[in-house]
Short mmCIF file of C-alpha atoms in Angstrom, two decimals:
data_model
loop_
_atom_site.label_atom_id
_atom_site.label_comp_id
_atom_site.label_asym_id
_atom_site.label_seq_id
_atom_site.Cartn_x
_atom_site.Cartn_y
_atom_site.Cartn_z
CA MET A 150 -24.55 -105.88 93.38
CA SER A 151 -26.69 -103.16 91.81
CA SER A 152 -28.43 -103.75 88.51
CA PRO A 153 -27.40 -101.11 85.97
CA ALA A 154 -29.77 -99.54 83.49
CA PRO A 155 -30.60 -101.68 80.43
CA ILE A 156 -27.81 -101.71 77.86
CA LEU A 157 -29.82 -99.82 75.24
CA ARG A 158 -30.57 -97.02 77.70
CA ARG A 159 -26.92 -96.82 78.64
CA ALA A 160 -25.85 -96.88 74.99
CA PHE A 161 -28.24 -94.05 74.19
CA ALA A 162 -26.74 -92.00 77.02
CA GLU A 163 -23.28 -92.67 75.61
CA PHE A 164 -24.50 -91.69 72.12
CA LEU A 165 -25.95 -88.41 73.37
CA GLY A 166 -23.07 -87.61 75.71
CA THR A 167 -20.34 -88.24 73.17
CA GLY A 168 -22.29 -86.46 70.46
CA LEU A 169 -22.84 -83.37 72.57
CA LEU A 170 -19.18 -83.42 73.63
CA VAL A 171 -18.08 -83.27 69.99
CA THR A 172 -20.68 -80.57 69.33
CA VAL A 173 -19.10 -78.53 72.12
CA VAL A 174 -15.56 -79.13 70.82
CA VAL A 175 -16.30 -78.43 67.16
CA GLY A 176 -18.88 -75.71 67.71
CA SER A 177 -16.72 -73.74 70.12
CA GLY A 178 -13.80 -74.15 67.74
CA ILE A 179 -15.81 -72.67 64.88
CA ALA A 180 -17.08 -69.84 67.07
CA ALA A 181 -13.58 -69.10 68.34
CA SER A 182 -12.13 -68.93 64.82
CA ARG A 183 -14.87 -66.48 63.81
CA LEU A 184 -14.69 -64.28 66.89
CA SER A 185 -10.90 -64.04 67.27
CA THR A 186 -7.98 -63.71 64.90
CA ASP A 187 -5.28 -64.73 67.40
CA VAL A 188 -4.69 -68.51 67.41
CA GLY A 189 -3.79 -68.55 71.10
CA LEU A 190 -7.04 -66.81 72.01
CA GLN A 191 -8.98 -69.22 69.79
CA LEU A 192 -7.46 -72.18 71.62
CA LEU A 193 -8.25 -70.59 74.99
CA GLU A 194 -11.89 -70.11 74.03
CA ASN A 195 -12.12 -73.65 72.65
CA SER A 196 -10.49 -75.21 75.72
CA ILE A 197 -12.65 -73.34 78.25
CA ALA A 198 -15.87 -74.32 76.48
CA THR A 199 -14.73 -77.95 76.24
CA ALA A 200 -13.72 -78.16 79.90
CA PHE A 201 -17.03 -76.75 81.12
CA GLY A 202 -19.10 -78.67 78.61
CA LEU A 203 -17.47 -82.01 79.45
CA ALA A 204 -18.04 -81.49 83.19
CA VAL A 205 -21.72 -80.76 82.60
CA LEU A 206 -22.18 -83.79 80.34
CA ILE A 207 -20.57 -86.12 82.90
CA LEU A 208 -22.99 -84.87 85.54
CA MET A 209 -25.93 -85.20 83.14
CA PHE A 210 -25.37 -88.72 81.82
CA GLY A 211 -23.12 -90.30 84.45
CA PRO A 212 -25.93 -91.84 86.55
CA VAL A 213 -27.21 -93.70 83.47
CA SER A 214 -24.10 -94.95 81.66
CA GLY A 215 -21.13 -93.93 83.81
CA ALA A 216 -20.38 -91.13 81.32
CA HIS A 217 -17.49 -92.83 79.54
CA PHE A 218 -17.91 -90.97 76.21
CA ASN A 219 -14.60 -92.55 75.22
CA PRO A 220 -13.71 -96.03 73.90
CA VAL A 221 -10.42 -96.18 75.83
CA VAL A 222 -12.28 -95.52 79.09
CA SER A 223 -14.77 -98.28 78.28
CA LEU A 224 -11.97 -100.69 77.36
CA ALA A 225 -10.11 -99.89 80.57
CA ASP A 226 -13.31 -100.46 82.56
CA TRP A 227 -13.74 -103.91 80.98
CA PHE A 228 -10.07 -104.85 81.38
CA LEU A 229 -9.93 -103.95 85.05
CA GLY A 230 -13.18 -105.71 85.94
CA ARG A 231 -13.04 -108.76 83.69
CA ARG A 232 -11.67 -111.24 86.29
CA GLN A 233 -14.11 -110.30 89.01
CA ARG A 234 -16.92 -109.82 86.50
CA VAL A 235 -17.61 -106.23 87.47
CA GLY A 236 -17.85 -103.20 85.23
CA LEU A 237 -18.60 -103.58 81.52
CA THR A 238 -18.69 -106.94 79.79
CA LEU A 239 -16.89 -107.23 76.46
CA PRO A 240 -20.16 -107.23 74.45
CA ALA A 241 -21.24 -104.12 76.36
CA VAL A 242 -17.94 -102.46 75.44
CA GLY A 243 -18.74 -103.14 71.80
CA VAL A 244 -22.17 -101.53 72.17
CA TYR A 245 -20.67 -98.53 74.00
CA VAL A 246 -17.98 -98.00 71.36
CA VAL A 247 -20.45 -98.11 68.48
CA ALA A 248 -22.71 -95.63 70.29
CA GLN A 249 -19.76 -93.36 71.07
CA VAL A 250 -18.45 -93.30 67.50
CA LEU A 251 -21.87 -92.73 65.95
CA GLY A 252 -22.59 -90.04 68.52
CA ALA A 253 -19.28 -88.31 67.80
CA ILE A 254 -20.00 -88.20 64.06
CA GLY A 255 -23.50 -86.91 64.72
CA GLY A 256 -22.13 -84.26 67.07
CA ALA A 257 -19.74 -82.93 64.43
CA VAL A 258 -22.54 -82.80 61.86
CA LEU A 259 -24.77 -80.95 64.35
CA ALA A 260 -22.07 -78.35 65.02
CA ASN A 261 -21.55 -77.87 61.29
CA LEU A 262 -25.28 -77.34 60.77
CA MET A 263 -25.56 -74.82 63.63
CA PHE A 264 -22.76 -72.72 62.13
CA ASP A 265 -23.81 -73.27 58.50
CA VAL A 266 -20.58 -75.10 57.67
CA PRO A 267 -20.52 -77.91 55.07
CA THR A 268 -19.94 -81.39 56.48
CA THR A 269 -16.75 -82.44 54.69
CA PHE A 270 -13.65 -84.35 55.70
CA SER A 271 -11.06 -82.24 57.47
CA THR A 272 -7.77 -81.42 55.77
CA HIS A 273 -6.00 -80.55 59.03
CA ASP A 274 -3.01 -82.89 59.23
CA ARG A 275 -1.99 -83.36 62.86
CA ALA A 276 0.07 -86.57 63.10
CA THR A 277 3.76 -85.97 63.83
CA PRO A 278 6.10 -87.78 66.22
CA ALA A 279 5.60 -84.95 68.72
CA THR A 280 1.79 -84.95 68.57
CA LEU A 281 1.60 -88.74 68.77
CA LEU A 282 3.75 -88.69 71.91
CA ALA A 283 1.44 -85.97 73.22
CA GLU A 284 -1.58 -88.20 72.61
CA VAL A 285 0.05 -91.03 74.57
CA VAL A 286 0.67 -88.65 77.47
CA ALA A 287 -2.76 -87.00 77.30
CA THR A 288 -4.65 -90.31 77.17
CA ALA A 289 -2.54 -91.94 79.87
CA GLY A 290 -3.15 -89.00 82.19
CA LEU A 291 -6.88 -88.96 81.53
CA VAL A 292 -7.41 -92.70 82.07
CA LEU A 293 -5.16 -92.76 85.14
CA LEU A 294 -7.08 -89.83 86.64
CA ILE A 295 -10.42 -91.58 86.11
CA ILE A 296 -9.17 -94.86 87.59
CA ALA A 297 -7.57 -93.09 90.57
CA LEU A 298 -10.78 -91.22 91.39
CA ALA A 299 -12.83 -94.41 91.14
CA ARG A 300 -10.42 -96.51 93.20
CA THR A 301 -10.19 -93.95 96.01
CA GLY A 302 -13.94 -93.38 96.26
CA ARG A 303 -13.87 -89.88 94.81
CA GLY A 304 -16.04 -90.50 91.76
CA ALA A 305 -18.18 -87.52 92.72
CA ALA A 306 -15.24 -85.30 91.76
CA ALA A 307 -14.95 -86.82 88.28
CA ALA A 308 -16.94 -84.13 86.47
CA PRO A 309 -14.85 -81.11 87.51
CA ALA A 310 -11.61 -83.10 87.63
CA VAL A 311 -11.92 -84.60 84.15
CA GLY A 312 -13.11 -81.29 82.72
CA ALA A 313 -10.17 -79.49 84.32
CA TYR A 314 -7.69 -82.10 83.07
CA ILE A 315 -8.88 -81.86 79.47
CA GLY A 316 -8.91 -78.07 79.64
CA ALA A 317 -5.33 -78.07 80.90
CA ALA A 318 -4.20 -80.74 78.43
CA TYR A 319 -5.29 -78.53 75.53
CA TRP A 320 -2.31 -76.43 76.54
CA PHE A 321 0.38 -78.77 77.85
CA THR A 322 0.20 -81.20 74.90
CA SER A 323 1.16 -80.37 71.33
CA SER A 324 -1.81 -82.38 70.03
CA THR A 325 -4.33 -80.33 72.07
CA SER A 326 -5.33 -83.57 73.81
CA PHE A 327 -7.87 -85.46 71.72
CA ALA A 328 -7.34 -88.45 74.08
CA ASN A 329 -10.45 -90.15 72.69
CA PRO A 330 -10.79 -92.40 69.61
CA ALA A 331 -14.50 -91.60 69.14
CA VAL A 332 -13.91 -87.86 69.32
CA THR A 333 -11.01 -88.27 66.92
CA VAL A 334 -13.27 -89.97 64.37
CA GLY A 335 -16.00 -87.37 64.89
CA ARG A 336 -13.63 -84.45 64.31
CA LEU A 337 -12.72 -85.94 60.94
CA PHE A 338 -16.15 -84.78 59.72
CA SER A 339 -15.57 -81.05 60.17
CA ASP A 340 -13.03 -79.15 58.09
CA THR A 341 -12.74 -76.42 60.70
CA PHE A 342 -10.49 -75.26 63.54
CA ALA A 343 -11.12 -78.47 65.51
CA GLY A 344 -10.89 -80.94 62.62
CA ILE A 345 -8.38 -83.69 61.93
CA ALA A 346 -7.42 -85.09 58.53
CA ALA A 347 -8.13 -88.71 57.64
CA GLY A 348 -4.44 -89.56 57.47
CA SER A 349 -3.98 -88.50 61.10
CA VAL A 350 -6.93 -90.42 62.55
CA LEU A 351 -5.44 -93.94 62.79
CA PRO A 352 -2.06 -92.76 64.14
CA PHE A 353 -3.87 -90.73 66.80
CA ILE A 354 -6.06 -93.68 67.77
CA GLY A 355 -3.00 -95.93 67.96
CA ALA A 356 -1.29 -93.45 70.29
CA GLN A 357 -4.42 -93.24 72.43
CA LEU A 358 -4.52 -97.03 72.83
CA VAL A 359 -0.87 -96.99 73.91
CA GLY A 360 -1.73 -94.28 76.44
CA MET A 361 -4.60 -96.39 77.78
CA ALA A 362 -2.30 -99.41 78.25
CA LEU A 363 0.25 -97.24 80.02
CA ALA A 364 -2.41 -95.84 82.35
CA ILE A 365 -3.66 -99.32 83.28
CA ALA A 366 -0.11 -100.47 84.04
CA LEU A 367 0.50 -97.41 86.23
CA ALA A 368 -2.83 -97.85 88.01
CA VAL A 369 -2.03 -101.47 88.86
CA LEU A 370 1.31 -100.37 90.30
CA LEU A 371 -0.02 -97.38 92.23
CA PHE A 372 -3.38 -98.58 93.56
CA PRO A 373 -3.75 -101.96 95.26
CA HIS A 374 -6.91 -103.85 94.32
CA VAL A 375 -7.53 -101.40 91.48
CA THR A 376 -9.79 -103.95 89.79
CA ASP A 377 -12.40 -103.27 92.45
CA ALA A 378 -12.94 -99.83 90.90
CA ALA A 379 -14.35 -101.00 87.57
CA GLU A 380 -17.98 -100.44 88.56
CA GLU A 381 -17.25 -96.85 89.60
CA ILE A 382 -15.90 -95.54 86.24
CA VAL A 383 -16.38 -92.62 85.42
CA ILE A 384 -19.30 -91.98 87.76
CA PRO A 385 -21.09 -94.85 89.54
CA GLN A 386 -24.32 -95.71 87.75
CA LEU A 387 -27.53 -95.58 89.71
CA ASP A 388 -29.36 -98.84 90.28
CA ASP A 389 -31.94 -99.24 87.51
CA LYS A 390 -34.87 -99.36 89.95
CA LEU A 391 -33.55 -96.35 91.87
CA LEU A 392 -33.11 -94.46 88.60
CA ASP A 393 -36.69 -95.19 87.61
CA ASP A 394 -37.94 -94.22 91.07
CA LYS A 395 -36.14 -90.87 90.89
CA GLU A 396 -37.56 -90.16 87.44
CA THR A 397 -41.14 -90.65 88.65
CA ARG A 398 -40.93 -88.32 91.61
#
């Protein structure tokens, strides 16, 4: 079995990747609201930037950390691999989640600074029965997609596939598909187009956890031996020695 990069290196990749993802989401949302007056056009601009940005970030950081950028993805990775002791360990999940949340907050602050917007809590209430159902659907679809790609040996397609899914889910869900507890927390720190009010954060995270559980149940039903895929989520990490060798060339 390959030896992954040291946990601190992987955590730093998760910090940067999640932070830059939130910078893309919040920054493109601010830009869209300034450049366009039509809400539909603003959402289109925001969704396109997010889809492309997420795909690029997965390609950039995937070889180091797997490019989870999302606590529910990290939890699913641990849950699927725990019996065979593959994928993330539970302590590593804790490190990943802390890095993801801190990165998400930092990413929102960075976007605010770039657009000269004060960093304040959002007042955009989003939690309704409809949007919470949408978060269950959006998260379940995202996690199931990632597991399916890993289990069927198509991890190389994760970057465009995950980017495309999130871009589409902006439109087919009423919540605009947060599908990520860390991103949800990060977007609390920007009272802009992409923000979410404090009162909506915990309900959204609860719905996302339900979506994750649903995705795992569906994956177990649909893909035999799905637990073998834990090491391949989202993108297989390069062996630590191989990674170092490639960096020195």
